[in-house]
Amino acid sequence: VLTRRCFPWSIAPLISSSHENNTQHAACDISLAVPFLGRALSGQAPGSMVWEQKWSSWETTYLMDHRVGTVPLLPGVSYVEMGRSMVKDLGNVQPYAMTNIIFQNIIFLDDTDLLGTPTIQLRYQRGAGQISITSRRGTSTWVTNAQMDLELGGGERPCVDVNALRQRVGSYKEHVDAIEFYAGTGNDYRGEFRMTEGWRDESDGWGLIEYENTMTEHVHLRTCAWMDVGAHAPIWWSQHEGRPYYSAVVGEY
């Protein structure tokens, strides 16, 4: 015989953390963790919000397919995805842009087995509209990895007519397939950090890629992959000479 019984949910203990610019301890609240953003911390200064996260082993493994040369490291677009997750978590419905993006320090992933998964904090200064992302391993000093500005509103952002561009692919004079690209690009991209084909036309400067992915799970990771892959075709026609490369500054997303 099966019977039903009501019972209360127990609340997990609060996890304490700290930041070099804030000597007071900030306890995680009981809000649900947001993928690629983490949990909002309480006890922060007025006008400042902080989220903290630590990736799971499978998230780290996925991100290790992004390689500069042969070294696994976090792609810069991951910081943009963290900012996008923050805007969504705040309930924003306005058009927005991430601008003046600077990647300052790399998060290497090849030493995760030795040093552990990094702890990452995203800090948002509401008044200034500034986002900074810091990380550390264990109890080491916090390091600033990326900074960017968040611009809310300002009307509709310009959109690309993707269908019109697709119709013009046949007229594009420059083409590269995945085999040729990844044999000479200088970066050992793996997994979903690889495009299928790329095109470019010097007359309009647009670059197009074909990227095969119909998966709907773990969107935060796959967004990092396709945003990174989106820059592969234009880079192919730049003067990188087959050397490893990464972006240090981005004007706007």
PDB file of N, CA, C and O in Angstrom, residues 73-147:
ATOM      1  N   LEU A  73      42.327  26.568 -23.621  1.00  0.00           N
ATOM      2  CA  LEU A  73      42.077  27.748 -22.792  1.00  0.00           C
ATOM      3  C   LEU A  73      40.677  28.272 -23.065  1.00  0.00           C
ATOM      4  O   LEU A  73      40.071  27.986 -24.097  1.00  0.00           O
ATOM      5  N   LEU A  74      40.170  29.040 -22.122  1.00  0.00           N
ATOM      6  CA  LEU A  74      38.805  29.545 -22.226  1.00  0.00           C
ATOM      7  C   LEU A  74      38.700  30.553 -23.361  1.00  0.00           C
ATOM      8  O   LEU A  74      39.467  31.517 -23.412  1.00  0.00           O
ATOM      9  N   PRO A  75      37.742  30.361 -24.292  1.00  0.00           N
ATOM     10  CA  PRO A  75      37.577  31.344 -25.371  1.00  0.00           C
ATOM     11  C   PRO A  75      37.047  32.667 -24.847  1.00  0.00           C
ATOM     12  O   PRO A  75      36.251  32.704 -23.898  1.00  0.00           O
ATOM     13  N   GLY A  76      37.478  33.762 -25.467  1.00  0.00           N
ATOM     14  CA  GLY A  76      37.043  35.081 -25.038  1.00  0.00           C
ATOM     15  C   GLY A  76      35.540  35.261 -25.098  1.00  0.00           C
ATOM     16  O   GLY A  76      34.964  35.989 -24.287  1.00  0.00           O
ATOM     17  N   VAL A  77      34.885  34.595 -26.053  1.00  0.00           N
ATOM     18  CA  VAL A  77      33.429  34.739 -26.177  1.00  0.00           C
ATOM     19  C   VAL A  77      32.709  34.191 -24.950  1.00  0.00           C
ATOM     20  O   VAL A  77      31.542  34.522 -24.710  1.00  0.00           O
ATOM     21  N   SER A  78      33.389  33.376 -24.144  1.00  0.00           N
ATOM     22  CA  SER A  78      32.759  32.858 -22.930  1.00  0.00           C
ATOM     23  C   SER A  78      32.435  33.991 -21.969  1.00  0.00           C
ATOM     24  O   SER A  78      31.418  33.961 -21.271  1.00  0.00           O
ATOM     25  N   TYR A  79      33.295  35.000 -21.920  1.00  0.00           N
ATOM     26  CA  TYR A  79      33.033  36.145 -21.052  1.00  0.00           C
ATOM     27  C   TYR A  79      31.808  36.923 -21.544  1.00  0.00           C
ATOM     28  O   TYR A  79      31.026  37.448 -20.744  1.00  0.00           O
ATOM     29  N   VAL A  80      31.653  37.001 -22.847  1.00  0.00           N
ATOM     30  CA  VAL A  80      30.478  37.655 -23.418  1.00  0.00           C
ATOM     31  C   VAL A  80      29.227  36.867 -23.060  1.00  0.00           C
ATOM     32  O   VAL A  80      28.183  37.439 -22.707  1.00  0.00           O
ATOM     33  N   GLU A  81      29.313  35.540 -23.116  1.00  0.00           N
ATOM     34  CA  GLU A  81      28.171  34.701 -22.761  1.00  0.00           C
ATOM     35  C   GLU A  81      27.826  34.849 -21.280  1.00  0.00           C
ATOM     36  O   GLU A  81      26.657  34.825 -20.900  1.00  0.00           O
ATOM     37  N   MET A  82      28.832  35.027 -20.435  1.00  0.00           N
ATOM     38  CA  MET A  82      28.564  35.276 -19.012  1.00  0.00           C
ATOM     39  C   MET A  82      27.797  36.591 -18.842  1.00  0.00           C
ATOM     40  O   MET A  82      26.838  36.672 -18.063  1.00  0.00           O
ATOM     41  N   GLY A  83      28.226  37.625 -19.577  1.00  0.00           N
ATOM     42  CA  GLY A  83      27.524  38.903 -19.516  1.00  0.00           C
ATOM     43  C   GLY A  83      26.103  38.790 -20.030  1.00  0.00           C
ATOM     44  O   GLY A  83      25.169  39.372 -19.454  1.00  0.00           O
ATOM     45  N   ARG A  84      25.904  38.028 -21.092  1.00  0.00           N
ATOM     46  CA  ARG A  84      24.564  37.833 -21.640  1.00  0.00           C
ATOM     47  C   ARG A  84      23.673  37.101 -20.631  1.00  0.00           C
ATOM     48  O   ARG A  84      22.496  37.441 -20.456  1.00  0.00           O
ATOM     49  N   SER A  85      24.238  36.118 -19.954  1.00  0.00           N
ATOM     50  CA  SER A  85      23.477  35.391 -18.943  1.00  0.00           C
ATOM     51  C   SER A  85      23.085  36.310 -17.795  1.00  0.00           C
ATOM     52  O   SER A  85      21.992  36.193 -17.228  1.00  0.00           O
ATOM     53  N   MET A  86      23.970  37.251 -17.448  1.00  0.00           N
ATOM     54  CA  MET A  86      23.662  38.203 -16.382  1.00  0.00           C
ATOM     55  C   MET A  86      22.494  39.107 -16.772  1.00  0.00           C
ATOM     56  O   MET A  86      21.571  39.342 -15.984  1.00  0.00           O
ATOM     57  N   VAL A  87      22.540  39.627 -18.009  1.00  0.00           N
ATOM     58  CA  VAL A  87      21.470  40.515 -18.478  1.00  0.00           C
ATOM     59  C   VAL A  87      20.127  39.777 -18.442  1.00  0.00           C
ATOM     60  O   VAL A  87      19.107  40.326 -18.012  1.00  0.00           O
ATOM     61  N   LYS A  88      20.148  38.526 -18.842  1.00  0.00           N
ATOM     62  CA  LYS A  88      18.918  37.722 -18.829  1.00  0.00           C
ATOM     63  C   LYS A  88      18.451  37.472 -17.405  1.00  0.00           C
ATOM     64  O   LYS A  88      17.259  37.545 -17.108  1.00  0.00           O
ATOM     65  N   ASP A  89      19.386  37.200 -16.482  1.00  0.00           N
ATOM     66  CA  ASP A  89      19.031  36.928 -15.095  1.00  0.00           C
ATOM     67  C   ASP A  89      18.418  38.153 -14.425  1.00  0.00           C
ATOM     68  O   ASP A  89      17.591  38.018 -13.515  1.00  0.00           O
ATOM     69  N   LEU A  90      18.794  39.345 -14.869  1.00  0.00           N
ATOM     70  CA  LEU A  90      18.239  40.580 -14.319  1.00  0.00           C
ATOM     71  C   LEU A  90      16.862  40.914 -14.896  1.00  0.00           C
ATOM     72  O   LEU A  90      16.248  41.907 -14.522  1.00  0.00           O
ATOM     73  N   GLY A  91      16.403  40.098 -15.848  1.00  0.00           N
ATOM     74  CA  GLY A  91      15.079  40.300 -16.417  1.00  0.00           C
ATOM     75  C   GLY A  91      15.009  41.383 -17.463  1.00  0.00           C
ATOM     76  O   GLY A  91      13.941  41.902 -17.758  1.00  0.00           O
ATOM     77  N   ASN A  92      16.156  41.734 -18.056  1.00  0.00           N
ATOM     78  CA  ASN A  92      16.165  42.798 -19.060  1.00  0.00           C
ATOM     79  C   ASN A  92      15.443  42.364 -20.336  1.00  0.00           C
ATOM     80  O   ASN A  92      15.640  41.255 -20.835  1.00  0.00           O
ATOM     81  N   VAL A  93      14.601  43.248 -20.885  1.00  0.00           N
ATOM     82  CA  VAL A  93      13.907  42.968 -22.136  1.00  0.00           C
ATOM     83  C   VAL A  93      14.257  44.011 -23.197  1.00  0.00           C
ATOM     84  O   VAL A  93      13.689  44.006 -24.282  1.00  0.00           O
ATOM     85  N   GLN A  94      15.179  44.922 -22.892  1.00  0.00           N
ATOM     86  CA  GLN A  94      15.577  45.954 -23.842  1.00  0.00           C
ATOM     87  C   GLN A  94      16.666  45.427 -24.779  1.00  0.00           C
ATOM     88  O   GLN A  94      17.400  44.500 -24.430  1.00  0.00           O
ATOM     89  N   PRO A  95      16.801  46.038 -25.944  1.00  0.00           N
ATOM     90  CA  PRO A  95      17.988  45.754 -26.753  1.00  0.00           C
ATOM     91  C   PRO A  95      19.236  46.180 -25.984  1.00  0.00           C
ATOM     92  O   PRO A  95      19.196  47.131 -25.200  1.00  0.00           O
ATOM     93  N   TYR A  96      20.314  45.497 -26.166  1.00  0.00           N
ATOM     94  CA  TYR A  96      21.537  45.853 -25.446  1.00  0.00           C
ATOM     95  C   TYR A  96      22.757  45.429 -26.255  1.00  0.00           C
ATOM     96  O   TYR A  96      22.661  44.661 -27.214  1.00  0.00           O
ATOM     97  N   ALA A  97      23.897  45.939 -25.857  1.00  0.00           N
ATOM     98  CA  ALA A  97      25.164  45.579 -26.507  1.00  0.00           C
ATOM     99  C   ALA A  97      26.260  45.534 -25.460  1.00  0.00           C
ATOM    100  O   ALA A  97      26.239  46.278 -24.478  1.00  0.00           O
ATOM    101  N   MET A  98      27.210  44.615 -25.667  1.00  0.00           N
ATOM    102  CA  MET A  98      28.436  44.576 -24.875  1.00  0.00           C
ATOM    103  C   MET A  98      29.498  45.313 -25.691  1.00  0.00           C
ATOM    104  O   MET A  98      29.774  44.938 -26.837  1.00  0.00           O
ATOM    105  N   THR A  99      30.094  46.363 -25.120  1.00  0.00           N
ATOM    106  CA  THR A  99      31.049  47.172 -25.872  1.00  0.00           C
ATOM    107  C   THR A  99      32.368  47.293 -25.112  1.00  0.00           C
ATOM    108  O   THR A  99      32.449  46.986 -23.916  1.00  0.00           O
ATOM    109  N   ASN A 100      33.383  47.767 -25.834  1.00  0.00           N
ATOM    110  CA  ASN A 100      34.708  48.012 -25.239  1.00  0.00           C
ATOM    111  C   ASN A 100      35.205  46.788 -24.467  1.00  0.00           C
ATOM    112  O   ASN A 100      35.607  46.880 -23.305  1.00  0.00           O
ATOM    113  N   ILE A 101      35.159  45.643 -25.104  1.00  0.00           N
ATOM    114  CA  ILE A 101      35.502  44.375 -24.447  1.00  0.00           C
ATOM    115  C   ILE A 101      37.011  44.173 -24.488  1.00  0.00           C
ATOM    116  O   ILE A 101      37.629  44.205 -25.552  1.00  0.00           O
ATOM    117  N   ILE A 102      37.589  43.941 -23.320  1.00  0.00           N
ATOM    118  CA  ILE A 102      39.027  43.724 -23.213  1.00  0.00           C
ATOM    119  C   ILE A 102      39.265  42.400 -22.488  1.00  0.00           C
ATOM    120  O   ILE A 102      38.757  42.186 -21.386  1.00  0.00           O
ATOM    121  N   PHE A 103      40.031  41.507 -23.123  1.00  0.00           N
ATOM    122  CA  PHE A 103      40.418  40.249 -22.498  1.00  0.00           C
ATOM    123  C   PHE A 103      41.820  40.447 -21.913  1.00  0.00           C
ATOM    124  O   PHE A 103      42.783  40.620 -22.650  1.00  0.00           O
ATOM    125  N   GLN A 104      41.915  40.419 -20.597  1.00  0.00           N
ATOM    126  CA  GLN A 104      43.157  40.812 -19.940  1.00  0.00           C
ATOM    127  C   GLN A 104      44.052  39.644 -19.528  1.00  0.00           C
ATOM    128  O   GLN A 104      45.269  39.715 -19.647  1.00  0.00           O
ATOM    129  N   ASN A 105      43.455  38.609 -18.984  1.00  0.00           N
ATOM    130  CA  ASN A 105      44.236  37.456 -18.541  1.00  0.00           C
ATOM    131  C   ASN A 105      43.533  36.171 -18.955  1.00  0.00           C
ATOM    132  O   ASN A 105      42.310  36.045 -18.814  1.00  0.00           O
ATOM    133  N   ILE A 106      44.292  35.232 -19.465  1.00  0.00           N
ATOM    134  CA  ILE A 106      43.749  33.980 -19.986  1.00  0.00           C
ATOM    135  C   ILE A 106      43.486  33.003 -18.839  1.00  0.00           C
ATOM    136  O   ILE A 106      44.266  32.913 -17.894  1.00  0.00           O
ATOM    137  N   ILE A 107      42.379  32.275 -18.942  1.00  0.00           N
ATOM    138  CA  ILE A 107      42.146  31.137 -18.052  1.00  0.00           C
ATOM    139  C   ILE A 107      42.579  29.879 -18.791  1.00  0.00           C
ATOM    140  O   ILE A 107      41.917  29.424 -19.721  1.00  0.00           O
ATOM    141  N   PHE A 108      43.719  29.335 -18.411  1.00  0.00           N
ATOM    142  CA  PHE A 108      44.213  28.113 -19.027  1.00  0.00           C
ATOM    143  C   PHE A 108      43.474  26.915 -18.434  1.00  0.00           C
ATOM    144  O   PHE A 108      43.205  26.868 -17.228  1.00  0.00           O
ATOM    145  N   LEU A 109      43.172  25.947 -19.287  1.00  0.00           N
ATOM    146  CA  LEU A 109      42.421  24.777 -18.850  1.00  0.00           C
ATOM    147  C   LEU A 109      43.253  23.494 -18.875  1.00  0.00           C
ATOM    148  O   LEU A 109      42.758  22.441 -18.473  1.00  0.00           O
ATOM    149  N   ASP A 110      44.497  23.595 -19.323  1.00  0.00           N
ATOM    150  CA  ASP A 110      45.324  22.389 -19.421  1.00  0.00           C
ATOM    151  C   ASP A 110      45.846  21.929 -18.064  1.00  0.00           C
ATOM    152  O   ASP A 110      46.328  20.799 -17.934  1.00  0.00           O
ATOM    153  N   ASP A 111      45.765  22.796 -17.057  1.00  0.00           N
ATOM    154  CA  ASP A 111      46.282  22.446 -15.743  1.00  0.00           C
ATOM    155  C   ASP A 111      45.167  22.234 -14.718  1.00  0.00           C
ATOM    156  O   ASP A 111      45.396  22.271 -13.517  1.00  0.00           O
ATOM    157  N   THR A 112      43.938  21.989 -15.219  1.00  0.00           N
ATOM    158  CA  THR A 112      42.800  21.835 -14.314  1.00  0.00           C
ATOM    159  C   THR A 112      42.961  20.619 -13.408  1.00  0.00           C
ATOM    160  O   THR A 112      42.618  20.664 -12.223  1.00  0.00           O
ATOM    161  N   ASP A 113      43.478  19.515 -13.943  1.00  0.00           N
ATOM    162  CA  ASP A 113      43.660  18.310 -13.124  1.00  0.00           C
ATOM    163  C   ASP A 113      44.622  18.566 -11.970  1.00  0.00           C
ATOM    164  O   ASP A 113      44.470  17.999 -10.887  1.00  0.00           O
ATOM    165  N   LEU A 114      45.583  19.446 -12.189  1.00  0.00           N
ATOM    166  CA  LEU A 114      46.594  19.722 -11.167  1.00  0.00           C
ATOM    167  C   LEU A 114      46.142  20.800 -10.181  1.00  0.00           C
ATOM    168  O   LEU A 114      46.301  20.655  -8.963  1.00  0.00           O
ATOM    169  N   LEU A 115      45.564  21.889 -10.721  1.00  0.00           N
ATOM    170  CA  LEU A 115      45.244  23.049  -9.890  1.00  0.00           C
ATOM    171  C   LEU A 115      43.767  23.148  -9.507  1.00  0.00           C
ATOM    172  O   LEU A 115      43.400  23.970  -8.677  1.00  0.00           O
ATOM    173  N   GLY A 116      42.913  22.348 -10.161  1.00  0.00           N
ATOM    174  CA  GLY A 116      41.488  22.410  -9.874  1.00  0.00           C
ATOM    175  C   GLY A 116      40.748  23.374 -10.790  1.00  0.00           C
ATOM    176  O   GLY A 116      41.353  24.192 -11.489  1.00  0.00           O
ATOM    177  N   THR A 117      39.428  23.286 -10.775  1.00  0.00           N
ATOM    178  CA  THR A 117      38.590  24.157 -11.591  1.00  0.00           C
ATOM    179  C   THR A 117      38.579  25.570 -11.009  1.00  0.00           C
ATOM    180  O   THR A 117      38.450  25.725  -9.796  1.00  0.00           O
ATOM    181  N   PRO A 118      38.733  26.595 -11.833  1.00  0.00           N
ATOM    182  CA  PRO A 118      38.744  27.970 -11.294  1.00  0.00           C
ATOM    183  C   PRO A 118      37.379  28.391 -10.762  1.00  0.00           C
ATOM    184  O   PRO A 118      36.344  27.942 -11.247  1.00  0.00           O
ATOM    185  N   THR A 119      37.401  29.253  -9.769  1.00  0.00           N
ATOM    186  CA  THR A 119      36.194  29.928  -9.303  1.00  0.00           C
ATOM    187  C   THR A 119      36.120  31.268 -10.021  1.00  0.00           C
ATOM    188  O   THR A 119      37.118  31.989 -10.099  1.00  0.00           O
ATOM    189  N   ILE A 120      34.953  31.588 -10.578  1.00  0.00           N
ATOM    190  CA  ILE A 120      34.814  32.789 -11.404  1.00  0.00           C
ATOM    191  C   ILE A 120      33.740  33.691 -10.824  1.00  0.00           C
ATOM    192  O   ILE A 120      32.662  33.231 -10.443  1.00  0.00           O
ATOM    193  N   GLN A 121      34.046  34.978 -10.733  1.00  0.00           N
ATOM    194  CA  GLN A 121      33.074  35.972 -10.292  1.00  0.00           C
ATOM    195  C   GLN A 121      32.840  37.007 -11.384  1.00  0.00           C
ATOM    196  O   GLN A 121      33.788  37.458 -12.024  1.00  0.00           O
ATOM    197  N   LEU A 122      31.587  37.342 -11.585  1.00  0.00           N
ATOM    198  CA  LEU A 122      31.202  38.443 -12.476  1.00  0.00           C
ATOM    199  C   LEU A 122      30.637  39.551 -11.605  1.00  0.00           C
ATOM    200  O   LEU A 122      29.704  39.325 -10.835  1.00  0.00           O
ATOM    201  N   ARG A 123      31.208  40.748 -11.729  1.00  0.00           N
ATOM    202  CA  ARG A 123      30.761  41.912 -10.957  1.00  0.00           C
ATOM    203  C   ARG A 123      30.162  42.947 -11.913  1.00  0.00           C
ATOM    204  O   ARG A 123      30.784  43.298 -12.924  1.00  0.00           O
ATOM    205  N   TYR A 124      28.982  43.423 -11.583  1.00  0.00           N
ATOM    206  CA  TYR A 124      28.286  44.416 -12.400  1.00  0.00           C
ATOM    207  C   TYR A 124      28.069  45.686 -11.594  1.00  0.00           C
ATOM    208  O   TYR A 124      27.410  45.666 -10.552  1.00  0.00           O
ATOM    209  N   GLN A 125      28.648  46.782 -12.059  1.00  0.00           N
ATOM    210  CA  GLN A 125      28.447  48.099 -11.454  1.00  0.00           C
ATOM    211  C   GLN A 125      27.294  48.776 -12.194  1.00  0.00           C
ATOM    212  O   GLN A 125      27.451  49.225 -13.335  1.00  0.00           O
ATOM    213  N   ARG A 126      26.152  48.831 -11.568  1.00  0.00           N
ATOM    214  CA  ARG A 126      24.947  49.315 -12.254  1.00  0.00           C
ATOM    215  C   ARG A 126      25.087  50.747 -12.763  1.00  0.00           C
ATOM    216  O   ARG A 126      24.774  51.039 -13.911  1.00  0.00           O
ATOM    217  N   GLY A 127      25.547  51.649 -11.901  1.00  0.00           N
ATOM    218  CA  GLY A 127      25.617  53.052 -12.287  1.00  0.00           C
ATOM    219  C   GLY A 127      26.526  53.299 -13.470  1.00  0.00           C
ATOM    220  O   GLY A 127      26.190  54.056 -14.393  1.00  0.00           O
ATOM    221  N   ALA A 128      27.674  52.664 -13.485  1.00  0.00           N
ATOM    222  CA  ALA A 128      28.646  52.857 -14.559  1.00  0.00           C
ATOM    223  C   ALA A 128      28.388  51.945 -15.743  1.00  0.00           C
ATOM    224  O   ALA A 128      28.952  52.141 -16.822  1.00  0.00           O
ATOM    225  N   GLY A 129      27.531  50.930 -15.558  1.00  0.00           N
ATOM    226  CA  GLY A 129      27.262  49.986 -16.639  1.00  0.00           C
ATOM    227  C   GLY A 129      28.487  49.161 -16.996  1.00  0.00           C
ATOM    228  O   GLY A 129      28.671  48.798 -18.161  1.00  0.00           O
ATOM    229  N   GLN A 130      29.305  48.830 -16.005  1.00  0.00           N
ATOM    230  CA  GLN A 130      30.548  48.106 -16.263  1.00  0.00           C
ATOM    231  C   GLN A 130      30.495  46.693 -15.699  1.00  0.00           C
ATOM    232  O   GLN A 130      29.979  46.452 -14.605  1.00  0.00           O
ATOM    233  N   ILE A 131      31.050  45.771 -16.456  1.00  0.00           N
ATOM    234  CA  ILE A 131      31.138  44.367 -16.066  1.00  0.00           C
ATOM    235  C   ILE A 131      32.607  43.987 -15.978  1.00  0.00           C
ATOM    236  O   ILE A 131      33.384  44.279 -16.891  1.00  0.00           O
ATOM    237  N   SER A 132      32.985  43.347 -14.893  1.00  0.00           N
ATOM    238  CA  SER A 132      34.340  42.808 -14.779  1.00  0.00           C
ATOM    239  C   SER A 132      34.241  41.359 -14.344  1.00  0.00           C
ATOM    240  O   SER A 132      33.376  40.992 -13.525  1.00  0.00           O
ATOM    241  N   ILE A 133      35.109  40.526 -14.883  1.00  0.00           N
ATOM    242  CA  ILE A 133      35.107  39.100 -14.588  1.00  0.00           C
ATOM    243  C   ILE A 133      36.469  38.723 -14.040  1.00  0.00           C
ATOM    244  O   ILE A 133      37.501  39.009 -14.666  1.00  0.00           O
ATOM    245  N   THR A 134      36.466  38.112 -12.864  1.00  0.00           N
ATOM    246  CA  THR A 134      37.705  37.723 -12.207  1.00  0.00           C
ATOM    247  C   THR A 134      37.673  36.233 -11.899  1.00  0.00           C
ATOM    248  O   THR A 134      36.604  35.607 -11.874  1.00  0.00           O
ATOM    249  N   SER A 135      38.842  35.665 -11.644  1.00  0.00           N
ATOM    250  CA  SER A 135      38.912  34.236 -11.330  1.00  0.00           C
ATOM    251  C   SER A 135      40.092  33.960 -10.418  1.00  0.00           C
ATOM    252  O   SER A 135      41.021  34.766 -10.300  1.00  0.00           O
ATOM    253  N   ARG A 136      40.027  32.810  -9.794  1.00  0.00           N
ATOM    254  CA  ARG A 136      41.155  32.329  -9.009  1.00  0.00           C
ATOM    255  C   ARG A 136      41.004  30.820  -8.820  1.00  0.00           C
ATOM    256  O   ARG A 136      39.924  30.255  -8.998  1.00  0.00           O
ATOM    257  N   ARG A 137      42.109  30.187  -8.475  1.00  0.00           N
ATOM    258  CA  ARG A 137      42.083  28.772  -8.133  1.00  0.00           C
ATOM    259  C   ARG A 137      42.438  28.629  -6.658  1.00  0.00           C
ATOM    260  O   ARG A 137      43.419  29.211  -6.193  1.00  0.00           O
ATOM    261  N   GLY A 138      41.611  27.864  -5.946  1.00  0.00           N
ATOM    262  CA  GLY A 138      41.853  27.695  -4.518  1.00  0.00           C
ATOM    263  C   GLY A 138      41.725  29.010  -3.779  1.00  0.00           C
ATOM    264  O   GLY A 138      40.747  29.739  -3.922  1.00  0.00           O
ATOM    265  N   THR A 139      42.749  29.340  -2.995  1.00  0.00           N
ATOM    266  CA  THR A 139      42.755  30.586  -2.223  1.00  0.00           C
ATOM    267  C   THR A 139      43.767  31.586  -2.784  1.00  0.00           C
ATOM    268  O   THR A 139      44.195  32.500  -2.084  1.00  0.00           O
ATOM    269  N   SER A 140      44.136  31.411  -4.043  1.00  0.00           N
ATOM    270  CA  SER A 140      45.091  32.330  -4.664  1.00  0.00           C
ATOM    271  C   SER A 140      44.452  33.698  -4.879  1.00  0.00           C
ATOM    272  O   SER A 140      43.252  33.888  -4.665  1.00  0.00           O
ATOM    273  N   THR A 141      45.253  34.668  -5.312  1.00  0.00           N
ATOM    274  CA  THR A 141      44.771  36.038  -5.529  1.00  0.00           C
ATOM    275  C   THR A 141      43.814  36.084  -6.718  1.00  0.00           C
ATOM    276  O   THR A 141      44.017  35.410  -7.732  1.00  0.00           O
ATOM    277  N   TRP A 142      42.770  36.907  -6.592  1.00  0.00           N
ATOM    278  CA  TRP A 142      41.835  37.100  -7.703  1.00  0.00           C
ATOM    279  C   TRP A 142      42.544  37.823  -8.846  1.00  0.00           C
ATOM    280  O   TRP A 142      43.276  38.781  -8.626  1.00  0.00           O
ATOM    281  N   VAL A 143      42.298  37.360 -10.072  1.00  0.00           N
ATOM    282  CA  VAL A 143      42.890  37.937 -11.277  1.00  0.00           C
ATOM    283  C   VAL A 143      41.763  38.423 -12.185  1.00  0.00           C
ATOM    284  O   VAL A 143      40.773  37.708 -12.389  1.00  0.00           O
ATOM    285  N   THR A 144      41.888  39.637 -12.719  1.00  0.00           N
ATOM    286  CA  THR A 144      40.890  40.152 -13.658  1.00  0.00           C
ATOM    287  C   THR A 144      41.128  39.558 -15.035  1.00  0.00           C
ATOM    288  O   THR A 144      42.211  39.670 -15.596  1.00  0.00           O
ATOM    289  N   ASN A 145      40.095  38.906 -15.578  1.00  0.00           N
ATOM    290  CA  ASN A 145      40.210  38.243 -16.878  1.00  0.00           C
ATOM    291  C   ASN A 145      39.603  39.056 -18.016  1.00  0.00           C
ATOM    292  O   ASN A 145      40.120  39.035 -19.136  1.00  0.00           O
ATOM    293  N   ALA A 146      38.523  39.754 -17.744  1.00  0.00           N
ATOM    294  CA  ALA A 146      37.863  40.515 -18.809  1.00  0.00           C
ATOM    295  C   ALA A 146      37.069  41.669 -18.221  1.00  0.00           C
ATOM    296  O   ALA A 146      36.598  41.610 -17.082  1.00  0.00           O
ATOM    297  N   GLN A 147      36.944  42.724 -19.025  1.00  0.00           N
ATOM    298  CA  GLN A 147      36.121  43.871 -18.665  1.00  0.00           C
ATOM    299  C   GLN A 147      35.343  44.314 -19.897  1.00  0.00           C
ATOM    300  O   GLN A 147      35.830  44.187 -21.027  1.00  0.00           O
TER     301      GLN A 147
END
